[in-house]
Short mmCIF file of N, CA and C in Angstrom, two decimals:
data_model
loop_
_atom_site.label_atom_id
_atom_site.label_comp_id
_atom_site.label_asym_id
_atom_site.label_seq_id
_atom_site.Cartn_x
_atom_site.Cartn_y
_atom_site.Cartn_z
N MET U 60 8.59 3.43 17.71
CA MET U 60 8.26 4.11 16.62
C MET U 60 6.54 3.78 16.06
N LEU U 61 6.01 4.66 16.29
CA LEU U 61 4.57 4.74 16.42
C LEU U 61 4.51 5.15 15.24
N MET U 62 3.33 4.57 13.94
CA MET U 62 3.23 5.52 12.87
C MET U 62 2.13 5.75 13.05
N SER U 63 1.84 7.33 12.04
CA SER U 63 0.82 8.50 11.97
C SER U 63 -0.20 7.52 10.93
N PRO U 64 -1.15 8.38 11.15
CA PRO U 64 -2.16 7.80 10.47
C PRO U 64 -2.16 7.71 8.95
N GLU U 65 -1.48 9.06 8.51
CA GLU U 65 -0.68 9.28 7.43
C GLU U 65 -0.21 8.30 6.84
N LEU U 66 0.43 7.70 7.48
CA LEU U 66 1.42 6.60 6.88
C LEU U 66 0.76 5.50 6.81
N VAL U 67 0.06 5.18 7.85
CA VAL U 67 -0.91 4.24 7.75
C VAL U 67 -1.65 3.82 6.52
N ALA U 68 -2.21 5.05 6.38
CA ALA U 68 -3.16 5.39 4.95
C ALA U 68 -2.06 4.54 3.81
N GLU U 69 -0.77 5.23 3.37
CA GLU U 69 -0.05 5.39 2.62
C GLU U 69 -0.01 3.59 2.68
N ILE U 70 0.81 3.14 3.52
CA ILE U 70 0.79 1.46 3.92
C ILE U 70 -0.35 0.37 3.03
N ASN U 71 -1.47 1.28 3.94
CA ASN U 71 -2.79 0.57 3.38
C ASN U 71 -3.29 1.03 1.69
N THR U 72 -2.48 1.51 1.26
CA THR U 72 -3.03 2.17 -0.37
C THR U 72 -1.88 1.22 -1.20
N LEU U 73 -0.88 1.30 -0.61
CA LEU U 73 0.58 0.39 -1.46
C LEU U 73 0.16 -1.26 -1.60
N LEU U 74 -0.76 -1.59 -0.30
CA LEU U 74 -1.17 -3.12 0.18
C LEU U 74 -2.17 -3.31 -0.85
N LEU U 75 -2.83 -2.35 -1.71
CA LEU U 75 -3.98 -2.74 -2.50
C LEU U 75 -3.58 -3.30 -4.12
N PHE U 76 -2.21 -2.65 -4.58
CA PHE U 76 -2.03 -3.83 -5.44
C PHE U 76 -1.82 -4.94 -5.44
N ASN U 77 -0.91 -5.06 -6.38
CA ASN U 77 -1.32 -7.11 -7.28
C ASN U 77 0.01 -6.92 -7.53
N VAL U 78 1.03 -6.88 -6.87
CA VAL U 78 2.94 -7.27 -7.17
C VAL U 78 2.77 -8.41 -8.32
N ALA U 79 2.23 -9.55 -7.85
CA ALA U 79 2.04 -10.65 -8.89
C ALA U 79 1.79 -9.87 -10.66
N ASP U 80 1.24 -8.80 -10.88
CA ASP U 80 0.63 -8.47 -11.89
C ASP U 80 1.26 -7.19 -12.00
N PRO U 81 2.29 -6.71 -12.47
CA PRO U 81 2.83 -5.46 -12.63
C PRO U 81 2.15 -4.42 -13.49
N GLN U 82 1.26 -5.00 -14.52
CA GLN U 82 1.13 -3.95 -15.30
C GLN U 82 -0.87 -4.09 -14.58
N GLU U 83 -1.49 -4.27 -13.56
CA GLU U 83 -2.34 -4.26 -12.86
C GLU U 83 -2.14 -3.25 -11.95
N GLY U 84 -2.98 -1.52 -12.27
CA GLY U 84 -2.81 -1.01 -11.18
C GLY U 84 -4.18 -0.72 -10.50
N ILE U 85 -4.50 0.38 -9.71
CA ILE U 85 -5.56 1.24 -9.15
C ILE U 85 -5.87 2.25 -9.66
N LYS U 86 -7.19 2.53 -9.20
CA LYS U 86 -7.72 4.11 -9.55
C LYS U 86 -8.30 4.62 -8.38
N ILE U 87 -8.35 5.04 -7.73
CA ILE U 87 -8.88 6.18 -6.45
C ILE U 87 -9.42 7.03 -7.52
N HIS U 88 -10.65 6.43 -6.86
CA HIS U 88 -11.99 7.69 -7.34
C HIS U 88 -11.97 9.35 -6.29
N LYS U 89 -12.69 10.10 -7.60
CA LYS U 89 -12.64 11.44 -6.76
C LYS U 89 -13.52 11.02 -5.26
N ASP U 90 -14.88 10.33 -5.23
CA ASP U 90 -15.28 10.19 -4.52
C ASP U 90 -15.09 8.92 -3.11
N ALA U 91 -13.88 8.65 -3.05
CA ALA U 91 -13.17 7.66 -2.26
C ALA U 91 -13.29 8.29 -0.79
N ASP U 92 -12.73 8.00 0.23
CA ASP U 92 -12.02 7.73 0.93
C ASP U 92 -11.35 9.19 0.94
N PRO U 93 -11.42 10.57 1.99
CA PRO U 93 -10.45 11.33 1.91
C PRO U 93 -9.41 11.32 1.81
N SER U 94 -8.66 10.40 2.92
CA SER U 94 -7.68 9.85 3.12
C SER U 94 -6.70 8.68 2.51
N LEU U 95 -8.17 8.11 1.93
CA LEU U 95 -7.16 6.97 0.23
C LEU U 95 -7.01 8.12 -0.47
N ILE U 96 -7.61 8.66 -1.15
CA ILE U 96 -7.23 9.86 -2.24
C ILE U 96 -5.97 10.57 -1.95
N ALA U 97 -5.84 11.30 -0.16
CA ALA U 97 -4.66 11.92 0.12
C ALA U 97 -3.29 11.04 -0.11
N ALA U 98 -3.22 9.90 0.18
CA ALA U 98 -2.30 8.85 0.32
C ALA U 98 -1.99 8.68 -0.94
N ALA U 99 -3.00 8.72 -1.77
CA ALA U 99 -2.30 8.45 -3.20
C ALA U 99 -1.76 9.19 -3.72
N GLY U 100 -1.99 10.45 -3.35
CA GLY U 100 -1.34 11.45 -3.85
C GLY U 100 -0.18 11.75 -3.30
N ARG U 101 0.06 11.67 -1.85
CA ARG U 101 1.61 11.44 -0.87
C ARG U 101 2.27 10.49 -1.72
N LEU U 102 1.67 9.53 -2.30
CA LEU U 102 2.64 8.44 -2.69
C LEU U 102 3.01 8.81 -3.62
N HIS U 103 2.16 8.89 -5.04
CA HIS U 103 2.50 9.85 -5.90
C HIS U 103 3.75 10.74 -6.19
N GLY U 104 4.17 11.61 -4.68
CA GLY U 104 4.94 12.65 -4.45
C GLY U 104 6.19 11.95 -4.44
N LYS U 105 6.13 11.23 -3.43
CA LYS U 105 7.43 10.25 -3.31
C LYS U 105 7.68 9.37 -4.48
N GLY U 106 7.59 9.61 -5.02
CA GLY U 106 7.51 8.61 -6.53
C GLY U 106 7.34 7.52 -6.42
N LEU U 107 6.21 6.95 -5.64
CA LEU U 107 6.20 5.70 -5.06
C LEU U 107 5.02 4.79 -6.29
N VAL U 108 4.11 5.42 -6.76
CA VAL U 108 2.89 5.27 -8.01
C VAL U 108 3.28 6.14 -8.84
N THR U 109 2.72 5.95 -10.64
CA THR U 109 2.58 6.98 -11.04
C THR U 109 1.49 8.07 -11.37
N GLN U 110 0.82 8.36 -10.75
CA GLN U 110 -0.51 8.96 -10.77
C GLN U 110 -0.77 9.73 -9.44
N PRO U 111 -1.47 10.55 -9.40
CA PRO U 111 -1.75 11.18 -8.45
C PRO U 111 -3.40 10.22 -7.77
N ASP U 112 -3.64 9.93 -8.37
CA ASP U 112 -4.86 8.82 -8.20
C ASP U 112 -4.64 7.21 -8.51
N GLY U 113 -3.25 7.26 -8.17
CA GLY U 113 -2.69 5.55 -7.94
C GLY U 113 -2.23 4.89 -9.51
N GLY U 114 -3.01 5.04 -10.27
CA GLY U 114 -2.18 4.50 -11.43
C GLY U 114 -1.13 3.17 -11.84
N TYR U 115 0.00 2.41 -11.22
CA TYR U 115 0.85 2.09 -11.24
C TYR U 115 2.04 1.75 -10.96
N LEU U 116 2.58 1.09 -10.01
CA LEU U 116 3.92 0.82 -8.91
C LEU U 116 5.09 1.34 -9.77
N THR U 117 5.59 2.09 -9.60
CA THR U 117 7.11 2.29 -10.19
C THR U 117 7.85 1.33 -9.62
N MET U 118 8.97 1.42 -10.14
CA MET U 118 10.14 0.37 -9.69
C MET U 118 10.03 0.34 -7.87
N LEU U 119 10.29 1.95 -7.83
CA LEU U 119 10.38 2.14 -5.73
C LEU U 119 9.28 1.53 -5.20
N GLY U 120 7.88 1.71 -6.00
CA GLY U 120 6.48 1.58 -5.20
C GLY U 120 7.01 0.14 -5.38
N ARG U 121 6.93 -0.63 -6.53
CA ARG U 121 6.90 -1.88 -6.19
C ARG U 121 8.09 -2.76 -5.14
N GLU U 122 9.15 -2.50 -5.21
CA GLU U 122 9.71 -2.86 -3.94
C GLU U 122 9.11 -2.69 -2.89
N ALA U 123 8.50 -1.63 -2.36
CA ALA U 123 8.14 -0.85 -1.34
C ALA U 123 6.93 -2.00 -0.92
N ALA U 124 6.25 -1.66 -1.85
CA ALA U 124 5.03 -2.84 -1.80
C ALA U 124 5.25 -4.39 -1.70
N GLU U 125 5.88 -5.00 -2.35
CA GLU U 125 6.21 -6.51 -2.42
C GLU U 125 7.00 -6.35 -0.03
N HIS U 126 7.76 -5.71 0.08
CA HIS U 126 8.42 -5.55 1.22
C HIS U 126 7.32 -5.92 2.04
N LEU U 127 6.35 -4.20 1.83
CA LEU U 127 5.01 -4.26 2.64
C LEU U 127 3.84 -5.83 3.20
N GLN U 128 3.72 -6.20 1.69
CA GLN U 128 3.14 -7.59 1.52
C GLN U 128 3.53 -8.89 2.29
N MET U 129 5.16 -8.97 2.05
CA MET U 129 5.97 -9.82 3.18
C MET U 129 5.95 -9.84 4.72
N ALA U 130 6.04 -8.65 5.10
CA ALA U 130 5.97 -8.26 6.70
C ALA U 130 4.42 -8.40 6.97
N HIS U 131 3.20 -8.08 6.44
CA HIS U 131 1.87 -8.16 6.25
C HIS U 131 1.67 -9.62 6.59
N THR U 132 1.83 -10.46 5.31
CA THR U 132 1.81 -12.06 5.52
C THR U 132 2.93 -12.76 6.87
N ILE U 133 4.18 -12.33 7.20
CA ILE U 133 4.44 -12.81 8.49
C ILE U 133 3.81 -12.63 9.55
N VAL U 134 3.71 -10.62 9.66
CA VAL U 134 2.66 -10.64 11.04
C VAL U 134 1.39 -11.34 11.01
N THR U 135 0.78 -11.65 10.19
CA THR U 135 -0.60 -12.26 10.12
C THR U 135 -0.19 -13.92 10.28
N SER U 136 0.71 -14.60 10.07
CA SER U 136 0.73 -15.73 10.28
C SER U 136 1.19 -16.13 11.64
N ALA U 137 1.72 -15.16 12.04
CA ALA U 137 2.37 -15.13 13.57
C ALA U 137 1.15 -15.07 14.21
N LEU U 138 0.06 -14.20 14.48
CA LEU U 138 -1.06 -14.12 14.90
C LEU U 138 -1.83 -15.46 14.69
N GLU U 139 -1.85 -15.74 13.55
CA GLU U 139 -2.67 -16.84 13.53
C GLU U 139 -1.81 -18.12 14.39
N ALA U 140 -0.42 -18.27 14.39
CA ALA U 140 0.10 -19.36 15.21
C ALA U 140 -0.47 -19.22 16.23
N SER U 141 -0.10 -18.04 16.97
CA SER U 141 -0.29 -18.04 18.11
C SER U 141 -1.54 -18.15 19.28
N SER U 142 -2.25 -17.71 18.00
CA SER U 142 -4.03 -18.30 18.72
C SER U 142 -4.50 -19.59 18.37
N ILE U 143 -3.66 -20.20 17.77
CA ILE U 143 -4.00 -21.94 17.80
C ILE U 143 -3.00 -22.45 18.81
N SER U 144 -1.85 -21.94 19.82
CA SER U 144 -1.53 -22.74 20.58
C SER U 144 -2.05 -22.03 21.88
#
């Protein structure tokens, strides 16, 4: 299963959030990359963020972002370990 560019953009957007601080949100400015603006809008439509331009993670968004950050850590750690051996 491959991920579409749109899904990759949504994942990258969720990875911008600091899950350690639920009161820290993000703001996607109107002059940002169009794919980032669109990704934030889709995440809002899916109920993962509070505003079409970012805002804060919802409970579902926070859970998704935590899982994504964990997966990112596992994959990058595995890559680093394989480059050492």
